[in-house]
Short mmCIF file of C-alpha atoms in Angstrom, two decimals:
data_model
loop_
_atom_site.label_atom_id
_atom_site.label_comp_id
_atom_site.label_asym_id
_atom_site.label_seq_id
_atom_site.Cartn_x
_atom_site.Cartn_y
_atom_site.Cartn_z
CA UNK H 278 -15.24 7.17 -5.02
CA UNK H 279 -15.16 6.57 -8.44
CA UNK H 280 -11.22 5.18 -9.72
CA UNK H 281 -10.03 5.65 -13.05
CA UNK H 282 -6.30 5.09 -14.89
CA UNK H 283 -4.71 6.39 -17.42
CA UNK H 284 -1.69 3.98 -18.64
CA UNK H 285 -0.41 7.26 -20.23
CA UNK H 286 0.27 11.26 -20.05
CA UNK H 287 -2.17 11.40 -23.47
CA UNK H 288 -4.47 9.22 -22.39
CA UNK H 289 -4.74 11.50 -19.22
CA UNK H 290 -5.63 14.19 -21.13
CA UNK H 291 -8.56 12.19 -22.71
CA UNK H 292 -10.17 11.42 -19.25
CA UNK H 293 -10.36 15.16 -18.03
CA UNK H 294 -8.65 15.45 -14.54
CA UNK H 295 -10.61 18.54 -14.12
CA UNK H 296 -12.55 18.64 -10.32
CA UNK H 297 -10.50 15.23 -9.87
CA UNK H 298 -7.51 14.46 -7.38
CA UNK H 299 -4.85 12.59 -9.98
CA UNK H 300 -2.05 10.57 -8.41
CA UNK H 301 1.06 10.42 -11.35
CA UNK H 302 3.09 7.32 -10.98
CA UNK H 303 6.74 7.22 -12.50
CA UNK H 304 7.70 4.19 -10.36
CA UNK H 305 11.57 4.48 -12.10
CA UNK H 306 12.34 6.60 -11.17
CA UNK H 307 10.91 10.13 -10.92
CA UNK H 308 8.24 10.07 -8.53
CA UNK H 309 10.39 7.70 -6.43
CA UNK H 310 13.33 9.78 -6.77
CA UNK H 311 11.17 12.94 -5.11
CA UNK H 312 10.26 11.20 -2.41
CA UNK H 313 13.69 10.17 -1.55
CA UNK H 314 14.67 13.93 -2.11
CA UNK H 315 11.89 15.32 0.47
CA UNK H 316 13.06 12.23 2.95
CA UNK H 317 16.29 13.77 2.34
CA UNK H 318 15.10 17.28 2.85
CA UNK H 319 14.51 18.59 -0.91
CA UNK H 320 12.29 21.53 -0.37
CA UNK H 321 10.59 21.11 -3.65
CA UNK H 322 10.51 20.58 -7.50
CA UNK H 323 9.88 23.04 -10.17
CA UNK H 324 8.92 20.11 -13.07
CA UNK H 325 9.49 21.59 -16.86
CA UNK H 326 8.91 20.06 -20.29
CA UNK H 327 12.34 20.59 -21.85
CA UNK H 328 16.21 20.90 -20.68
CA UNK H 329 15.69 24.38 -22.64
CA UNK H 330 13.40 25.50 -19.95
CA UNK H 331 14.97 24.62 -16.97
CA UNK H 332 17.96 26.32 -18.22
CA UNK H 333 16.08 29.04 -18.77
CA UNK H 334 13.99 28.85 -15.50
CA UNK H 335 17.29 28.82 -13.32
CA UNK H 336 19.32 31.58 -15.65
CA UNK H 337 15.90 33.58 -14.45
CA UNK H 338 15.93 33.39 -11.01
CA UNK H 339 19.66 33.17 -10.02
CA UNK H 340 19.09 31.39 -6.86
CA UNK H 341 21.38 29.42 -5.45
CA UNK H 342 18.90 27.54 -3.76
CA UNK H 343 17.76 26.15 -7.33
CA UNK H 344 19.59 23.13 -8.42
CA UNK H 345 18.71 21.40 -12.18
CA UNK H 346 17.94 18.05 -11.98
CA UNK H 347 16.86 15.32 -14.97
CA UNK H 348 17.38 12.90 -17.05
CA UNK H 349 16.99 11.31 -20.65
CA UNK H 350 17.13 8.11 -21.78
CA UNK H 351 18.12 7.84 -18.16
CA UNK H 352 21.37 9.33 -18.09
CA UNK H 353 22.01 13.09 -16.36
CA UNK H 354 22.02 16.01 -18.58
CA UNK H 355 24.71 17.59 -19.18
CA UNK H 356 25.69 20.47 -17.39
CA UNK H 357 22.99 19.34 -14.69
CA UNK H 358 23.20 19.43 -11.12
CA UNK H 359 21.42 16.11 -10.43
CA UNK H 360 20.58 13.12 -12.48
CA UNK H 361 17.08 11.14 -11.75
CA UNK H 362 18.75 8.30 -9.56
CA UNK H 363 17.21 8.62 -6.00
CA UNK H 364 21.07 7.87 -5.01
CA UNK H 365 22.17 11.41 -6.24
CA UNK H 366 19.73 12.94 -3.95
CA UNK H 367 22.04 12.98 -0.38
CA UNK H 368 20.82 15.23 2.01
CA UNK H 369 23.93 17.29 1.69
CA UNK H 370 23.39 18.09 -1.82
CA UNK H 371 19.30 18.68 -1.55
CA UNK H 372 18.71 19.74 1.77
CA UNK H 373 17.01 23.05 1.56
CA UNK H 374 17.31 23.22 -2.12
CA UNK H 375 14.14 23.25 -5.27
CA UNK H 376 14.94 21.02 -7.99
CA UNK H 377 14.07 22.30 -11.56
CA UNK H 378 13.23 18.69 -13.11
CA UNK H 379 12.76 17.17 -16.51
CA UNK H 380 12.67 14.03 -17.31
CA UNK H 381 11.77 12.26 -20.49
CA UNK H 382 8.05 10.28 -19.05
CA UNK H 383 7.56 11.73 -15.32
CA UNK H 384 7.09 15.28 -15.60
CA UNK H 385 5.61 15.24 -18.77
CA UNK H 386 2.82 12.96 -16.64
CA UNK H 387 2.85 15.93 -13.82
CA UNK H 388 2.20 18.52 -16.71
CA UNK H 389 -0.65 16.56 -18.06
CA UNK H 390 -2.36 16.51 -14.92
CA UNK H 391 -2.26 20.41 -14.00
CA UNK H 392 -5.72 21.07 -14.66
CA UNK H 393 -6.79 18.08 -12.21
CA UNK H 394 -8.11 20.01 -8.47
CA UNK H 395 -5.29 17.84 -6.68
CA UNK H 396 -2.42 16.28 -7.64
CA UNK H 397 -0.38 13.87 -5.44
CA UNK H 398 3.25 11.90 -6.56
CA UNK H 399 3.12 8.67 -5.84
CA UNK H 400 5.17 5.43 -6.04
CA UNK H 401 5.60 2.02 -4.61
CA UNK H 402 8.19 3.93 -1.93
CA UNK H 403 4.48 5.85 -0.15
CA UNK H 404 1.62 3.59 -1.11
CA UNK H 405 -0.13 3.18 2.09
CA UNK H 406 0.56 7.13 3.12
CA UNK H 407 -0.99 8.10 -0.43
CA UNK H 408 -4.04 5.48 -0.36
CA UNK H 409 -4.98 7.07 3.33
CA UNK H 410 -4.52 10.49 1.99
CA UNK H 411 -7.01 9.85 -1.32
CA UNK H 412 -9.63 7.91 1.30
CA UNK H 413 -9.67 11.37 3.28
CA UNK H 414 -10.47 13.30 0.43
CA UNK H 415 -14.16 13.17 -1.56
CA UNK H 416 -13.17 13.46 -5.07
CA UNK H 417 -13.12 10.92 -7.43
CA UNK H 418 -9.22 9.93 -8.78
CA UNK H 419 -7.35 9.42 -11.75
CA UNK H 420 -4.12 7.30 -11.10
CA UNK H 421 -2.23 8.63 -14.24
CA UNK H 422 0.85 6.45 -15.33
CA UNK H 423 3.69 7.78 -16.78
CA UNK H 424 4.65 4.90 -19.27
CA UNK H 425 7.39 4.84 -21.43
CA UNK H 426 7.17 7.53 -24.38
CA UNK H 427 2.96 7.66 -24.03
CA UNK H 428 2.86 3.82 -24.42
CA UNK H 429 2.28 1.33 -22.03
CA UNK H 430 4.65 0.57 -18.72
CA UNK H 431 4.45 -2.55 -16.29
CA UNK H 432 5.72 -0.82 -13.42
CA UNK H 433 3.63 2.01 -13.28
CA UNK H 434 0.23 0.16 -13.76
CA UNK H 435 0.90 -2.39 -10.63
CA UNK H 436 2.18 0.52 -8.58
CA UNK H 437 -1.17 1.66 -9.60
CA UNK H 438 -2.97 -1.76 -8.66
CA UNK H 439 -1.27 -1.22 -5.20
CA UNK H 440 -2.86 2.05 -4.57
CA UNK H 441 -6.41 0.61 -5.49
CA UNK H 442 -5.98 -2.27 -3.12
CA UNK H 443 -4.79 -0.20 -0.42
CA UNK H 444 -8.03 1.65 -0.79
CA UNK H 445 -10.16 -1.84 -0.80
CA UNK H 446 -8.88 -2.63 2.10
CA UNK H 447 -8.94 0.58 4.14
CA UNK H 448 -12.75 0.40 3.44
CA UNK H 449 -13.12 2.89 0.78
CA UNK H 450 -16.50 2.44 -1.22
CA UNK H 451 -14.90 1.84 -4.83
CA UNK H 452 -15.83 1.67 -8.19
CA UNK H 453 -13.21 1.33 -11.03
CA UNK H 454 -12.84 1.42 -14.63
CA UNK H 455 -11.60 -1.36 -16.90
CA UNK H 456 -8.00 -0.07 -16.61
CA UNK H 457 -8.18 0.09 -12.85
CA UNK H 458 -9.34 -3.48 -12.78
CA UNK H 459 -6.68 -4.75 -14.82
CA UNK H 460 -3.98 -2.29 -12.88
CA UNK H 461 -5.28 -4.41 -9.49
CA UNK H 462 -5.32 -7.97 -10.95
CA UNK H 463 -1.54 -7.42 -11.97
CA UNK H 464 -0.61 -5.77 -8.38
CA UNK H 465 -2.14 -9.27 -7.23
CA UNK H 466 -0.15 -11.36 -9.72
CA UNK H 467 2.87 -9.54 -8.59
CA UNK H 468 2.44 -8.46 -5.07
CA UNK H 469 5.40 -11.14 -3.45
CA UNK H 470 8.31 -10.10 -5.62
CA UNK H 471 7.82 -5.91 -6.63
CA UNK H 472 11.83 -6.41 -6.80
CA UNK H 473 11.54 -9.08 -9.71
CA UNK H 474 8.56 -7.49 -11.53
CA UNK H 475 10.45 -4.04 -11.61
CA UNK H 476 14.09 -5.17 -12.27
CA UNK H 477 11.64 -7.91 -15.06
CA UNK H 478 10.08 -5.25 -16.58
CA UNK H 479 11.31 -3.37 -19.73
CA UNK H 480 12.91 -0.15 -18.39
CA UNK H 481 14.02 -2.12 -15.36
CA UNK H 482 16.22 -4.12 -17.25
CA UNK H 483 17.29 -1.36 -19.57
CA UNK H 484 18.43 0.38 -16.42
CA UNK H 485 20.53 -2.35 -15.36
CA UNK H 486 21.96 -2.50 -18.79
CA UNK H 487 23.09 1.04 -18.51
CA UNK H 488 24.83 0.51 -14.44
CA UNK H 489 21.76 1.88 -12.92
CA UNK H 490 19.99 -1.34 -11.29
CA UNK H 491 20.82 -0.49 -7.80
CA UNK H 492 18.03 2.63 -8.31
CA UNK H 493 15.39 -0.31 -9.32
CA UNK H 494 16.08 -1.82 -5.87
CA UNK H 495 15.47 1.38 -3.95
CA UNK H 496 12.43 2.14 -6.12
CA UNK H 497 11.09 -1.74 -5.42
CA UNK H 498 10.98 -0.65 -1.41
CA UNK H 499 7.19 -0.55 -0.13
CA UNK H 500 5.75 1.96 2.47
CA UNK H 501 9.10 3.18 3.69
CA UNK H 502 7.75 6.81 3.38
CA UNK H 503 4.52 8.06 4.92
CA UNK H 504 5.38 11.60 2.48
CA UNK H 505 3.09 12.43 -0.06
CA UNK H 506 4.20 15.66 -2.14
CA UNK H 507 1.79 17.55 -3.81
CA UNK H 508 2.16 19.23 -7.14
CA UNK H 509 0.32 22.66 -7.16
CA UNK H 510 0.66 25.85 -8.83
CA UNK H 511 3.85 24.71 -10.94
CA UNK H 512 5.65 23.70 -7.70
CA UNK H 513 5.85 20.06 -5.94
CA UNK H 514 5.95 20.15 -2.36
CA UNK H 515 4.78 18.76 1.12
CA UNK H 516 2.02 20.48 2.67
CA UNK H 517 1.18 18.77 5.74
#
């Protein structure tokens, strides 16, 4: 199994995810935030580009079952059911419901990787779950990041070290590019404190800033889920 990663959505697109399974990694807080939702009994996510769309998207259907969800600059939208904070996600507000999401770096990540043959969400939340999942499957992977505005983000890259070392050591037969190898030397660097490298890192501390650093403490929690949605055909969902 051959292991690439893309620190970005664009450099995603560069690697072509096609025939590939691609994991996308928005470690705070969209891909953690779905997980809690599906713990919590979310039936699935509808991810869109724009607020424009989902507006659009739910005016079109007329479902109560569809609730709009998102974020940017990681405040709720107005006019939106749900924010991105895994805390807004009760079970009494998403059991049974389909999210229509945007958010400014996570589902822009999930669009990029639409053309890949499998696409998984993952986060620190379902490492070990996700890394079994990949070793069952033959395809080579792309761990795509979501980053921060198609640049660079700490807490995505180690939450995509973890994934690679969870492989190592369940015996997968590895190889990875330069990215991947620098994605598992920092999971090593920071595997005793994922706490103090996410509430360290840039967007960890600008979420604190703004009253949201109790989200970066629920995001920091490893292998509570054994979940792993899968994004196909537009819609995010569990299928086994």
């Amino acid at each position: 199994m051959k292991i690439d990663l893309a620190f970005t959505p664009y450099e995603l697109e560069k690697k072509d995810p096609r025939g590939k399974a691609v994991v996308v990694i928005d470690a705070l807080r969209a891909t953690s935030t779905m997980i809690v939702a599906f713990e919590n009994g979310c039936s699935g996510f509808i991810p869109v580009a724009t607020v424009e769309e989902a507006i659009q998207l739910a005016d079109l259907k007329k479902d109560p079952d569809l609730l709009l969800g998102g974020e940017r600059r990681a405040m709720p939208i107005e006019g939106f059911h749900l924010g991105n904070s895994p805390r807004d996600y009760r079970p009494e507000k998403v059991r049974g419901k389909v999210v229509v999401m945007t958010t400014t770096n996570g589902t822009q990540a999930l669009l990029a990787a639409r053309k890949a043959a499998e696409v998984f969400i993952g986060a620190f939340l379902n490492i070990s779950a996700l890394s079994r999942r990949l070793g069952e499957g033959e395809r080579d992977v792309i761990i795509a990041c979501a980053g921060e505005k198609d640049l660079f983000c700490l807490e995505d890259t180690v939450c995509g070290g973890a994934i690679i070392d969870r492989l190592e050591k369940g015996g997968v037969p590895i190889s990875k590019d330069d990215a991947a190898v620098a994605a598992k030397l920092l999971y090593e660097y920071y595997e005793g404190d994922i706490y103090g490298m996410l509430a360290g890192c840039a967007w960890g501390q600008y979420l604190e800033g703004v009253g949201l650093g109790k989200d970066v403490r629920i995001c920091a929690q490893v292998d509570v889920s054994r979940l792993v949605p899968v994004y196909r055909e537009g819609k995010i969902f569990l299928d086994r």
